[in-house]
Structures are given as structure tokens and as C-alpha cells.
PDB file of C-alpha atoms in Angstrom:
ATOM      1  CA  UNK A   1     -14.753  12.509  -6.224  1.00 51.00           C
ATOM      2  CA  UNK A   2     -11.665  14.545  -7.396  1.00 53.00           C
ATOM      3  CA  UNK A   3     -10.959  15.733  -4.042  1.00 55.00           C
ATOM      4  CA  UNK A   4     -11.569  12.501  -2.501  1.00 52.00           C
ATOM      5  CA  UNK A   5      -8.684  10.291  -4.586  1.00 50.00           C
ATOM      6  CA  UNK A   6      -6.186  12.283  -2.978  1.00 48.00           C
ATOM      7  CA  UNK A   7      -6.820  11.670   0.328  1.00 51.00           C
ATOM      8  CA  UNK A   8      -5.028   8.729   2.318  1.00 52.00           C
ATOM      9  CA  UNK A   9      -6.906   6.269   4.609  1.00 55.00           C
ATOM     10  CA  UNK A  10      -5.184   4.933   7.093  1.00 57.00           C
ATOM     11  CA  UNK A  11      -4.154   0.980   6.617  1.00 66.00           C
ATOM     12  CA  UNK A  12      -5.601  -2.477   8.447  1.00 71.00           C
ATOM     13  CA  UNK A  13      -2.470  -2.788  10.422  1.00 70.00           C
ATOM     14  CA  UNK A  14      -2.872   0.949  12.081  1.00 72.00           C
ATOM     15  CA  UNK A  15      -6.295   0.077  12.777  1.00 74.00           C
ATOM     16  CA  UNK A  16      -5.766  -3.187  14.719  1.00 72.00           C
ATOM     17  CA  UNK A  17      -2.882  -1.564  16.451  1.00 73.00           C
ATOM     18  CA  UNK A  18      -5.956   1.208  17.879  1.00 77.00           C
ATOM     19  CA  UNK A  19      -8.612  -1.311  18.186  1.00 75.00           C
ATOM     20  CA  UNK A  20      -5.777  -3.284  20.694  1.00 71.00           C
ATOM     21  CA  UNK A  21      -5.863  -0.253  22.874  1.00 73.00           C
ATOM     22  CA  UNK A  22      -9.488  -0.448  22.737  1.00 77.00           C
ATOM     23  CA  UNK A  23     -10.713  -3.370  24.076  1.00 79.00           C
ATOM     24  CA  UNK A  24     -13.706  -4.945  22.733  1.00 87.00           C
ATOM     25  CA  UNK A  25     -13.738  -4.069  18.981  1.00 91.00           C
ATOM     26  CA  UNK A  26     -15.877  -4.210  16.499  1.00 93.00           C
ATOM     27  CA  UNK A  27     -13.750  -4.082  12.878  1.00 92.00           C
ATOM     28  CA  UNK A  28     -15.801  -2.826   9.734  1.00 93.00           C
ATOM     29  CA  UNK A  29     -14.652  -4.272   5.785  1.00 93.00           C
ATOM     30  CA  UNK A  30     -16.403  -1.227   4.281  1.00 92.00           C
ATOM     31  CA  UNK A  31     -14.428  -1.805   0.791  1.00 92.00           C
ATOM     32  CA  UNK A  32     -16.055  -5.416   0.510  1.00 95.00           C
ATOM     33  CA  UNK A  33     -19.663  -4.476   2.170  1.00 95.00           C
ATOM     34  CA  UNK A  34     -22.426  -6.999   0.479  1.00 94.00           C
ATOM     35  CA  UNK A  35     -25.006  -4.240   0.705  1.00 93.00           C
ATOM     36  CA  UNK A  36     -23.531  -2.079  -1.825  1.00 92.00           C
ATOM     37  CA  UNK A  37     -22.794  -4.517  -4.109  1.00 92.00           C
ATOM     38  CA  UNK A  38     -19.432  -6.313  -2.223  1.00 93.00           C
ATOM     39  CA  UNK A  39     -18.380  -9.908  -3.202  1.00 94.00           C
ATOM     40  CA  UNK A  40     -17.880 -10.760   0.200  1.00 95.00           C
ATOM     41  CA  UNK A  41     -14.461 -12.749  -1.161  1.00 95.00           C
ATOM     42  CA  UNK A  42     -11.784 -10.500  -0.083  1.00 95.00           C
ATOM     43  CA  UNK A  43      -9.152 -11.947   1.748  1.00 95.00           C
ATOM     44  CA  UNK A  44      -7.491  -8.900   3.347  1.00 92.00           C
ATOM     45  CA  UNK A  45      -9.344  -8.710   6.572  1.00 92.00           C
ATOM     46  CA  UNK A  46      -9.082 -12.225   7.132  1.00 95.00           C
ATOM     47  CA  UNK A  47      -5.138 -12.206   6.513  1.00 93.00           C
ATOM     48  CA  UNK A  48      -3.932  -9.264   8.794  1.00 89.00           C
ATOM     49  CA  UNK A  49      -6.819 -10.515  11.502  1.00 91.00           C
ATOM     50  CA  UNK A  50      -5.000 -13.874  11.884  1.00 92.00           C
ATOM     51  CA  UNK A  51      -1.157 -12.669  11.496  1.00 87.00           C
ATOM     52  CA  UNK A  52      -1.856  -9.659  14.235  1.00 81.00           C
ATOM     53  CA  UNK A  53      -4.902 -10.457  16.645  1.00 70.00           C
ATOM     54  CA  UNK A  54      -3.604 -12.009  19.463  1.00 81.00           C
ATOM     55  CA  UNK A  55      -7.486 -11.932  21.195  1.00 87.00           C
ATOM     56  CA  UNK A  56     -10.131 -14.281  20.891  1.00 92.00           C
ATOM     57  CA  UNK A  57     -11.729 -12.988  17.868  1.00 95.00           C
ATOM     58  CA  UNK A  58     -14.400 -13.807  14.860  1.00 96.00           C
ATOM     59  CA  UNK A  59     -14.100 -12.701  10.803  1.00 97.00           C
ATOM     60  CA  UNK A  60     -17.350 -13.070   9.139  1.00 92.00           C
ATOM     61  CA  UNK A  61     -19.146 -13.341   6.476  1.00 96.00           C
ATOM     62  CA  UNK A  62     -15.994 -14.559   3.969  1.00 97.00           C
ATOM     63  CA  UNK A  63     -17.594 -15.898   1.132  1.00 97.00           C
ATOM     64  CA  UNK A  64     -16.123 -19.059  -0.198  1.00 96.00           C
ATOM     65  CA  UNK A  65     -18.210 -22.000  -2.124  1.00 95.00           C
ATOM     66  CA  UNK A  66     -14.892 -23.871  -2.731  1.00 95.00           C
ATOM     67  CA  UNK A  67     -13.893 -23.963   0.683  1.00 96.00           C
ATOM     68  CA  UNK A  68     -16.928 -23.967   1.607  1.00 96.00           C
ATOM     69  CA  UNK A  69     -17.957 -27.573  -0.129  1.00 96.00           C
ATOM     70  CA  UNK A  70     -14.545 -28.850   0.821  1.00 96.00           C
ATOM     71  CA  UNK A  71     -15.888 -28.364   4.793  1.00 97.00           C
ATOM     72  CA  UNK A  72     -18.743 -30.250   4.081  1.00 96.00           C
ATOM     73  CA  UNK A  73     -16.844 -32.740   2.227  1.00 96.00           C
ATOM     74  CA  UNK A  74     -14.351 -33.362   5.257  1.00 96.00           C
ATOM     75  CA  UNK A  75     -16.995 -33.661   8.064  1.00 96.00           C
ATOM     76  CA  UNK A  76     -17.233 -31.358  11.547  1.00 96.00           C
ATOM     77  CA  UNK A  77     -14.772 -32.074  13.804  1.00 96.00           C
ATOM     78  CA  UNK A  78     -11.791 -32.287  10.771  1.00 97.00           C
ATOM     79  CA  UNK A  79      -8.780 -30.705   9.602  1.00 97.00           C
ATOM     80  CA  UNK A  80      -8.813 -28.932   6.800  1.00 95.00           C
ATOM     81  CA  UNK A  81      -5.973 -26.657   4.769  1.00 95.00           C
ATOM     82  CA  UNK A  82      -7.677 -24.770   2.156  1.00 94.00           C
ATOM     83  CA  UNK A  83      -7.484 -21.615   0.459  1.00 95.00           C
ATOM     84  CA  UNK A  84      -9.825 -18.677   1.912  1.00 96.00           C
ATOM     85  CA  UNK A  85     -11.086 -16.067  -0.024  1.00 95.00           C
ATOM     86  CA  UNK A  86     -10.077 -13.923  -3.760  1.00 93.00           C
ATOM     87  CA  UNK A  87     -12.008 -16.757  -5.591  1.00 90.00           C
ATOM     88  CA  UNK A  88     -13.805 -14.713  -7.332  1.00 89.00           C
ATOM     89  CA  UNK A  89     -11.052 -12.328  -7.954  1.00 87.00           C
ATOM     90  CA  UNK A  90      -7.168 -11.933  -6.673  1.00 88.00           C
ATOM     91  CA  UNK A  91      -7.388  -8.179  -7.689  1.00 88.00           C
ATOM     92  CA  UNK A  92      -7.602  -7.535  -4.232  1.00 90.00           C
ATOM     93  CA  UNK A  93      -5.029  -9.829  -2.794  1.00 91.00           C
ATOM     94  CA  UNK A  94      -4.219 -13.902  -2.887  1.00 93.00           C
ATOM     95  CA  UNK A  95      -5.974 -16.392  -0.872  1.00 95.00           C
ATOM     96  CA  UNK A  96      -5.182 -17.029   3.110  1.00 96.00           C
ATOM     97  CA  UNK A  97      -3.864 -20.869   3.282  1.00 95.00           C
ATOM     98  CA  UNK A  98      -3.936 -21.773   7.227  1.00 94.00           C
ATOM     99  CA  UNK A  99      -4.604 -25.236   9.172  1.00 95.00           C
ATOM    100  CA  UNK A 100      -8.564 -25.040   9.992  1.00 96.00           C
ATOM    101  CA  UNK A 101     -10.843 -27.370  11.842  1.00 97.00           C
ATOM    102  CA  UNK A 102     -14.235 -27.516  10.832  1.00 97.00           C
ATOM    103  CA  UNK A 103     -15.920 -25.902  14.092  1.00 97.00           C
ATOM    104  CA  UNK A 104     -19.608 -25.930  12.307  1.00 97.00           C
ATOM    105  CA  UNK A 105     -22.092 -27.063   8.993  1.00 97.00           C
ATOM    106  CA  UNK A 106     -24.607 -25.073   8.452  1.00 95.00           C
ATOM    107  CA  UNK A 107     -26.954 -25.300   5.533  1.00 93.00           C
ATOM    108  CA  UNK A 108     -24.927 -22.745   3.264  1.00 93.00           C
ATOM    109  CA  UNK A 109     -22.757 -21.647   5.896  1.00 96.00           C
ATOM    110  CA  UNK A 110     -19.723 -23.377   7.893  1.00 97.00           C
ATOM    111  CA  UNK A 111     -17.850 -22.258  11.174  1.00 98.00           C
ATOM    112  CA  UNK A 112     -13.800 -22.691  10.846  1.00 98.00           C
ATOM    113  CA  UNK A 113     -11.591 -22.336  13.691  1.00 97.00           C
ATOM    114  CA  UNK A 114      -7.683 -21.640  14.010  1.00 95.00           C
ATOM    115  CA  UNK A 115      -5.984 -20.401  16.499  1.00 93.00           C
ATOM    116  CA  UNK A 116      -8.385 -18.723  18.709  1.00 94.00           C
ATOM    117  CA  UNK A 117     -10.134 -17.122  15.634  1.00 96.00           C
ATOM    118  CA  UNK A 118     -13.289 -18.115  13.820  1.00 97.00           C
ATOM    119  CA  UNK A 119     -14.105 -17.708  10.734  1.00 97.00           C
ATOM    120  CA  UNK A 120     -18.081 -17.865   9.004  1.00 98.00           C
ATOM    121  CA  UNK A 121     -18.021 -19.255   5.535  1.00 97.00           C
ATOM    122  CA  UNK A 122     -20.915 -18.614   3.318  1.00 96.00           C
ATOM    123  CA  UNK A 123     -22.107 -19.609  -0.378  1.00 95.00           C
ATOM    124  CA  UNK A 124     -22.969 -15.826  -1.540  1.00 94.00           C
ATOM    125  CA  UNK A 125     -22.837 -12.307  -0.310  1.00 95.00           C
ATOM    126  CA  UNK A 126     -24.511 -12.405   2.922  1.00 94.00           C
ATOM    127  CA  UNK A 127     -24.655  -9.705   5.657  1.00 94.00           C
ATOM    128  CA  UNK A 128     -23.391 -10.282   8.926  1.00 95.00           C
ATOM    129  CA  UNK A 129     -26.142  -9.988  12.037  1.00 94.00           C
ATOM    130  CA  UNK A 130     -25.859 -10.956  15.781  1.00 96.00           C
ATOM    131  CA  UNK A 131     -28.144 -13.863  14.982  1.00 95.00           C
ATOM    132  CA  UNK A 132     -26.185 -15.110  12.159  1.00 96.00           C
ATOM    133  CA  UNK A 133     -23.257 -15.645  14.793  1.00 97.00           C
ATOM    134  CA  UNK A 134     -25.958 -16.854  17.517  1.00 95.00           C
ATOM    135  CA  UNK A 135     -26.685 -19.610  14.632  1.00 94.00           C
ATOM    136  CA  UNK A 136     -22.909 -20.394  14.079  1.00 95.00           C
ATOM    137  CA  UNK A 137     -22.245 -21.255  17.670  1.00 95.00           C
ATOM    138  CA  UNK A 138     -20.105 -18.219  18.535  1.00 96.00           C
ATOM    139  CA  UNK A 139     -20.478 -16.557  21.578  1.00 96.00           C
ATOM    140  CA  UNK A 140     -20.289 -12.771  20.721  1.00 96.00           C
ATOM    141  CA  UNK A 141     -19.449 -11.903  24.371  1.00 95.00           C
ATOM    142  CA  UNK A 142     -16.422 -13.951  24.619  1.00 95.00           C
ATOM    143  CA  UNK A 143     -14.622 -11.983  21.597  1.00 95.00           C
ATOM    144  CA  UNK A 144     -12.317  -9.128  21.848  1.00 93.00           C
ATOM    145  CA  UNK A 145     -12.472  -8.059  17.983  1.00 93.00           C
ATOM    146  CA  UNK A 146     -14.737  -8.719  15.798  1.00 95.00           C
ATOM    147  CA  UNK A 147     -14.273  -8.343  12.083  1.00 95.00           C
ATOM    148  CA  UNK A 148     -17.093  -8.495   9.452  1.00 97.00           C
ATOM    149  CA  UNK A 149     -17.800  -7.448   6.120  1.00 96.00           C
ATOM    150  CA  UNK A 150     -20.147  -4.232   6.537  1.00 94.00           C
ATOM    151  CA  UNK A 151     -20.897  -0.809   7.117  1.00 92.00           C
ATOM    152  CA  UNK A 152     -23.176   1.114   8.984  1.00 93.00           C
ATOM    153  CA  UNK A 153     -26.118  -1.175   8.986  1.00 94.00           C
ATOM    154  CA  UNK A 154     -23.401  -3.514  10.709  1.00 95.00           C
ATOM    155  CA  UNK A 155     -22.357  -0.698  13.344  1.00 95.00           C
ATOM    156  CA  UNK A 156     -25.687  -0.621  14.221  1.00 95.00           C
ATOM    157  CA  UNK A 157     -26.575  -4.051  14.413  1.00 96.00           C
ATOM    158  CA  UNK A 158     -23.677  -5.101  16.908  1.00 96.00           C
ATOM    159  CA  UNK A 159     -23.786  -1.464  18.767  1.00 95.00           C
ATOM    160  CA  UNK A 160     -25.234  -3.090  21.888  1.00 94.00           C
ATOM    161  CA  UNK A 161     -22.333  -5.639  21.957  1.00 94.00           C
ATOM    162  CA  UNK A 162     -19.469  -3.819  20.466  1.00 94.00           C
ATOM    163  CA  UNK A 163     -20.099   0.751  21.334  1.00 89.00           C
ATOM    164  CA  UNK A 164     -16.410   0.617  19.470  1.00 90.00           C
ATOM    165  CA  UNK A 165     -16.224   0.541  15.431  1.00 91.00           C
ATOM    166  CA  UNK A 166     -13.198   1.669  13.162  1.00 90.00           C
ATOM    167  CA  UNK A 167     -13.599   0.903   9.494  1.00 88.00           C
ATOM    168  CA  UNK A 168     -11.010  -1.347   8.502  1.00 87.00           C
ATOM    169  CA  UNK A 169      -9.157   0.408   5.873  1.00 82.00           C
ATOM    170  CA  UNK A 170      -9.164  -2.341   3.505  1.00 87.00           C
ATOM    171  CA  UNK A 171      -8.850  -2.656  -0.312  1.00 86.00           C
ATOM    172  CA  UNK A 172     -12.059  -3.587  -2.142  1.00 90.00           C
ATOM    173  CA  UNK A 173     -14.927  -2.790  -4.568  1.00 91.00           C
ATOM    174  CA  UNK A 174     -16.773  -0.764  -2.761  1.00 90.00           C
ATOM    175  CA  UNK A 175     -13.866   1.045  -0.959  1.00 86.00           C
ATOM    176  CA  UNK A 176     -14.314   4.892  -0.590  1.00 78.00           C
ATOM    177  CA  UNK A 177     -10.513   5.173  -1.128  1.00 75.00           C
ATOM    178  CA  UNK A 178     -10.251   5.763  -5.017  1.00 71.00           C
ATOM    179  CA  UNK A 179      -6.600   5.489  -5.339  1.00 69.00           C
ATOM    180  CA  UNK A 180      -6.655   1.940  -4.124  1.00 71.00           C
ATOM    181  CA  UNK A 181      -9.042   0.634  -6.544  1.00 74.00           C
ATOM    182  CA  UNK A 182      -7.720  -0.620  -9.407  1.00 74.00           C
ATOM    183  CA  UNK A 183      -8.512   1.866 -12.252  1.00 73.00           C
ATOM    184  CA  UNK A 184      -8.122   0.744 -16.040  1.00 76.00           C
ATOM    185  CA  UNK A 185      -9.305   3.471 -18.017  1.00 77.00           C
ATOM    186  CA  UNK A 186      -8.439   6.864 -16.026  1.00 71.00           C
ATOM    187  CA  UNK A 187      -4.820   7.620 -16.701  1.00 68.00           C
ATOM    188  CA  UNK A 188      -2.012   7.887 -13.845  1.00 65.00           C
ATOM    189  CA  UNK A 189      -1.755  11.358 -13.941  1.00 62.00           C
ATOM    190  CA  UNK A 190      -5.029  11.824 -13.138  1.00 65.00           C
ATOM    191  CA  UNK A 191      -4.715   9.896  -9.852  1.00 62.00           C
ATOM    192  CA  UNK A 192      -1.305  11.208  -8.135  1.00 63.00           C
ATOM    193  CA  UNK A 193      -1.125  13.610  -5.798  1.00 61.00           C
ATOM    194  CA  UNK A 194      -2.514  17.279  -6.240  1.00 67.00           C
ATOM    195  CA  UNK A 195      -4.989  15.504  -9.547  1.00 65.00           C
ATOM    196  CA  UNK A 196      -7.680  17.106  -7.941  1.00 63.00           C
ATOM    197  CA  UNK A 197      -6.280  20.807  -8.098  1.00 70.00           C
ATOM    198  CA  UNK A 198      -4.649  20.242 -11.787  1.00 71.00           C
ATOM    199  CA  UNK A 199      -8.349  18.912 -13.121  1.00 66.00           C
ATOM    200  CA  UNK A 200     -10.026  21.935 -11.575  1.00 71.00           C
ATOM    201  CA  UNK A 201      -7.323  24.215 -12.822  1.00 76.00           C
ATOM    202  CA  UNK A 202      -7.818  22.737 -16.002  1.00 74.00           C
ATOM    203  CA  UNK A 203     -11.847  23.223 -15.928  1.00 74.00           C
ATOM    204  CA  UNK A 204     -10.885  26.378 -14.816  1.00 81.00           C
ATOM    205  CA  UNK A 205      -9.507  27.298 -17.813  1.00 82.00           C
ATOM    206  CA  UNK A 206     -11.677  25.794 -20.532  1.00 81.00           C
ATOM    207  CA  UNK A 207     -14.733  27.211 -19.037  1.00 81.00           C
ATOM    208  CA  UNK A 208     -12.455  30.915 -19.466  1.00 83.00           C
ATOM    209  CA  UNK A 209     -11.287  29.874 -23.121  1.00 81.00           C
ATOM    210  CA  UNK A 210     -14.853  28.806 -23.653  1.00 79.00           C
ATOM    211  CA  UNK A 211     -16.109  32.102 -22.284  1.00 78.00           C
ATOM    212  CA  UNK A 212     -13.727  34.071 -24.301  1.00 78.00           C
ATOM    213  CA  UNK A 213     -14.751  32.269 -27.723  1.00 76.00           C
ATOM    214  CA  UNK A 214     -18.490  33.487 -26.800  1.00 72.00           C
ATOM    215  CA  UNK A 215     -17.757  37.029 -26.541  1.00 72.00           C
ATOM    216  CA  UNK A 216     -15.118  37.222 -29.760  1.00 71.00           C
ATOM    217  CA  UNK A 217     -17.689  35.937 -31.586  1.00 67.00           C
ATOM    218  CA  UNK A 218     -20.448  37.977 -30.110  1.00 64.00           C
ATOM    219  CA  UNK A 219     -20.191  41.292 -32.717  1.00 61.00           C
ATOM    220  CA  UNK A 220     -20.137  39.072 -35.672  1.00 61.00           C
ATOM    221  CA  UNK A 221     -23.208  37.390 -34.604  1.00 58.00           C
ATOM    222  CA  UNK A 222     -24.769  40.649 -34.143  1.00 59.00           C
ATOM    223  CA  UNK A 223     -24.008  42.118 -37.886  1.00 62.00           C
ATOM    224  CA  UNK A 224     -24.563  38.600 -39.256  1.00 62.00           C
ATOM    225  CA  UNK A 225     -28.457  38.594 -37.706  1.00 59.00           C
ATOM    226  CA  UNK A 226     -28.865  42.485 -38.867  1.00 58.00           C
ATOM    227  CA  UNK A 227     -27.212  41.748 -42.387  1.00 61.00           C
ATOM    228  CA  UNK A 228     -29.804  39.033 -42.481  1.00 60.00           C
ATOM    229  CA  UNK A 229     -32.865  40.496 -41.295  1.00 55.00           C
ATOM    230  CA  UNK A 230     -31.894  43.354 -44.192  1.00 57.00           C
ATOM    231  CA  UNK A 231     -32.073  41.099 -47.101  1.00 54.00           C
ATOM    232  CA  UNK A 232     -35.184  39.271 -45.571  1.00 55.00           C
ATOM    233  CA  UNK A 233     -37.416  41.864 -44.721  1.00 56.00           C
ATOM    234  CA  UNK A 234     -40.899  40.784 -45.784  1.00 57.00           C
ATOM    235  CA  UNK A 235     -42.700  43.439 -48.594  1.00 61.00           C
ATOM    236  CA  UNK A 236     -45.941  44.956 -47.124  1.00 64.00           C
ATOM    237  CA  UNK A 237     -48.688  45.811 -49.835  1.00 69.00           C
ATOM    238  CA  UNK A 238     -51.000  48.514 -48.822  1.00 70.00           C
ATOM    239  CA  UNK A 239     -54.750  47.649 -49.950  1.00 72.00           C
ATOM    240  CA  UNK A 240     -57.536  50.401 -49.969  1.00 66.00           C
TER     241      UNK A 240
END
């Protein structure tokens, strides 16, 4: 874990650039997976997805109730400008506000287009399948990238469709990346740059000091115990 804060993961913006050179992509929100616990409401993904991605692409599964019931409310076939994602939190960014059309109601779920991205809605953390996407109208062969909210049970479900997966490199709960989570009780120091060398020095040390202690006081435990045994040493009667 020490070791690991210090080491940098490279950022959404790199990623997109590689999965451009690609081809057909398949883009992995590890730090916001629902199967480890994940909110599903992070809006990072969903934000550098629709300023860079020039491709016909799909983010999935964004959870949003608010949005969500405001879809419903409008009807399918409607415009809609809304606020996507953080509304659960906005430690991990502010909400995406873009012109949507409501593509797609589905008990639960919705389908919202803009641009030539879509984006699947649900109520609560749900993970994203092949069929999920089958049920939400969206053509998995006609996408370039695909972006979803998973890990390696994701990978493995859209393998057959997408061979190519990067992770993401977003910020979220259950991001590997320890110096982008947003620590309140560790101090700084602890999480800058060579921490993990300074805390094992500093184990390093104790453990010596701790050593030392042991043997200075190793002699005095030794006369102590024989002083002791001296002044208790039972008194044997010899019977006939």
C-alpha cells in the first residue's frame, strides 16, 4: 500500500488519446466499479468521453435517479438539459450539464443521446453486460469506444466485441491510485513523494530502537529472576 501511493497512473485524456490509435475500444472506470462497492455516480468518464471522443461511442452504467425521473417525466423522443452524475457526491468532480434527447425508458433504466454518444442511466449501482446494451437499443458493433463502469468481470464480458481494454485512469472510490483519493485522516507528509521509503525507514528504525531496549534490559532481567528465585526458594523438610 505504501509503495503503491507513490506511483502515478496515467490520466483519462492519455488514455483516449491511445484508445484513438486503437480502433475499437473498450474503456474501463475501475475507480467507480459497482462490484467492489462503486457508486456508479461519477461523472469523470462521462465528461472527458463527450469533450474528446469524436467516434460513435456509448458510457454506461451512470447512475442517476434525478436525471433519471426527469427522463421519464419528459417522455422518449424529448429534450432534456439535466445534470449527469456526482449526486451522490461531488468529491469526485461536478455534474456534466449537456443538451440530451431521451433515446430510451426502460423500467429503471433510460437511454440518452448527444452528439453521437449514448449514455445508460440507471436507479442504483448496476453492472454493465452486453445484454444490458442489447436491452437499451444500442448496437455494440456500431461503436468505436465504449466506456463503462467496471473491471475485469467487464473485460471479460465484452472481450468478444471489444479484444482492446485500457483502464480509464479515473478518480473514484474504488481507484487503485491512493494519492487521488481524498484522504482525511492520513497526514500530507505521509502521501508525497518518496512516503513510502521515509515510513519504512522509519519502521526501520523503531524495530532497531525496539531491539536495542530488549537487549539493555536483558542482564537486569537476568539478576532480577536469580535475586528472586534466592529469596523464594521453597524449604524442604526431610521425614524418616
Amino acid at each position: 500500500r505504501e509503495r503503491g501511493a507513490d506511483r502515478s497512473r496515467p490520466r483519462l485524456t492519455a488514455t483516449l488519446a491511445r484508445a484513438a490509435a486503437h480502433g475499437r475500444t473498450l474503456l474501463l472506470d475501475t475507480a467507480d466499479d459497482p462490484d467492489f462497492g462503486g457508486p456508479g455516480d461519477t461523472p469523470e468518464l462521462l465528461r472527458v468521453v463527450l469533450a474528446s471522443a469524436t467516434v460513435a461511442a456509448a458510457v454506461g452504467v451512470l447512475v442517476d435517479p434525478l436525471a433519471l425521473a426527469a427522463a421519464h417525466a419528459a417522455g422518449e423522443g424529448a429534450d432534456l438539459v439535466h445534470p449527469l452524475g456526482a449526486c451522490f457526491t461531488s468529491v469526485y468532480g461536478a455534474p456534466v450539464t449537456v443538451p440530451l434527447r431521451v433515446a430510451r425508458l426502460l423500467e429503471g433504466m433510460v437511454v440518452l443521446r448527444t452528439g453521437r454518444t449514448a449514455i445508460v442511466l440507471a436507479e442504483r449501482p448496476t453492472r454493465a453486460d452486453p445484454a444490458l446494451f442489447a436491452a437499451a437499443g444500442i448496437d455494440l458493433q456500431t461503436l468505436q469506444l465504449l466506456a463503462v463502469k467496471g473491471g475485469e468481470a467487464a473485460r471479460l464480458a465484452f472481450a468478444p466485441t471489444f479484444p482492446v481494454a485500457l483502464a480509464a485512469g479515473c478518480a473514484g472510490p474504488t481507484s487503485n491510485d491512493l494519492a487521488r483519493l481524498p484522504f482525511n485522516s492520513i497526514p500530507a507528509a505521509r502521501r508525497t513523494p518518496g512516503a513510502a521509503e521515509r515510513y519504512a525507514s522509519d519502521q526501520e528504525q523503531r524495530a532497531e530502537q525496539a531491539e536495542q531496549r530488549d537487549e539493555n534490559r536483558r542482564p537486569h532481567a537476568k539478576q532480577q529472576r536469580a535475586q528472586a528465585l534466592g529469596t523464594q526458594r521453597p524449604k524442604l523438610r526431610v521425614q524418616p
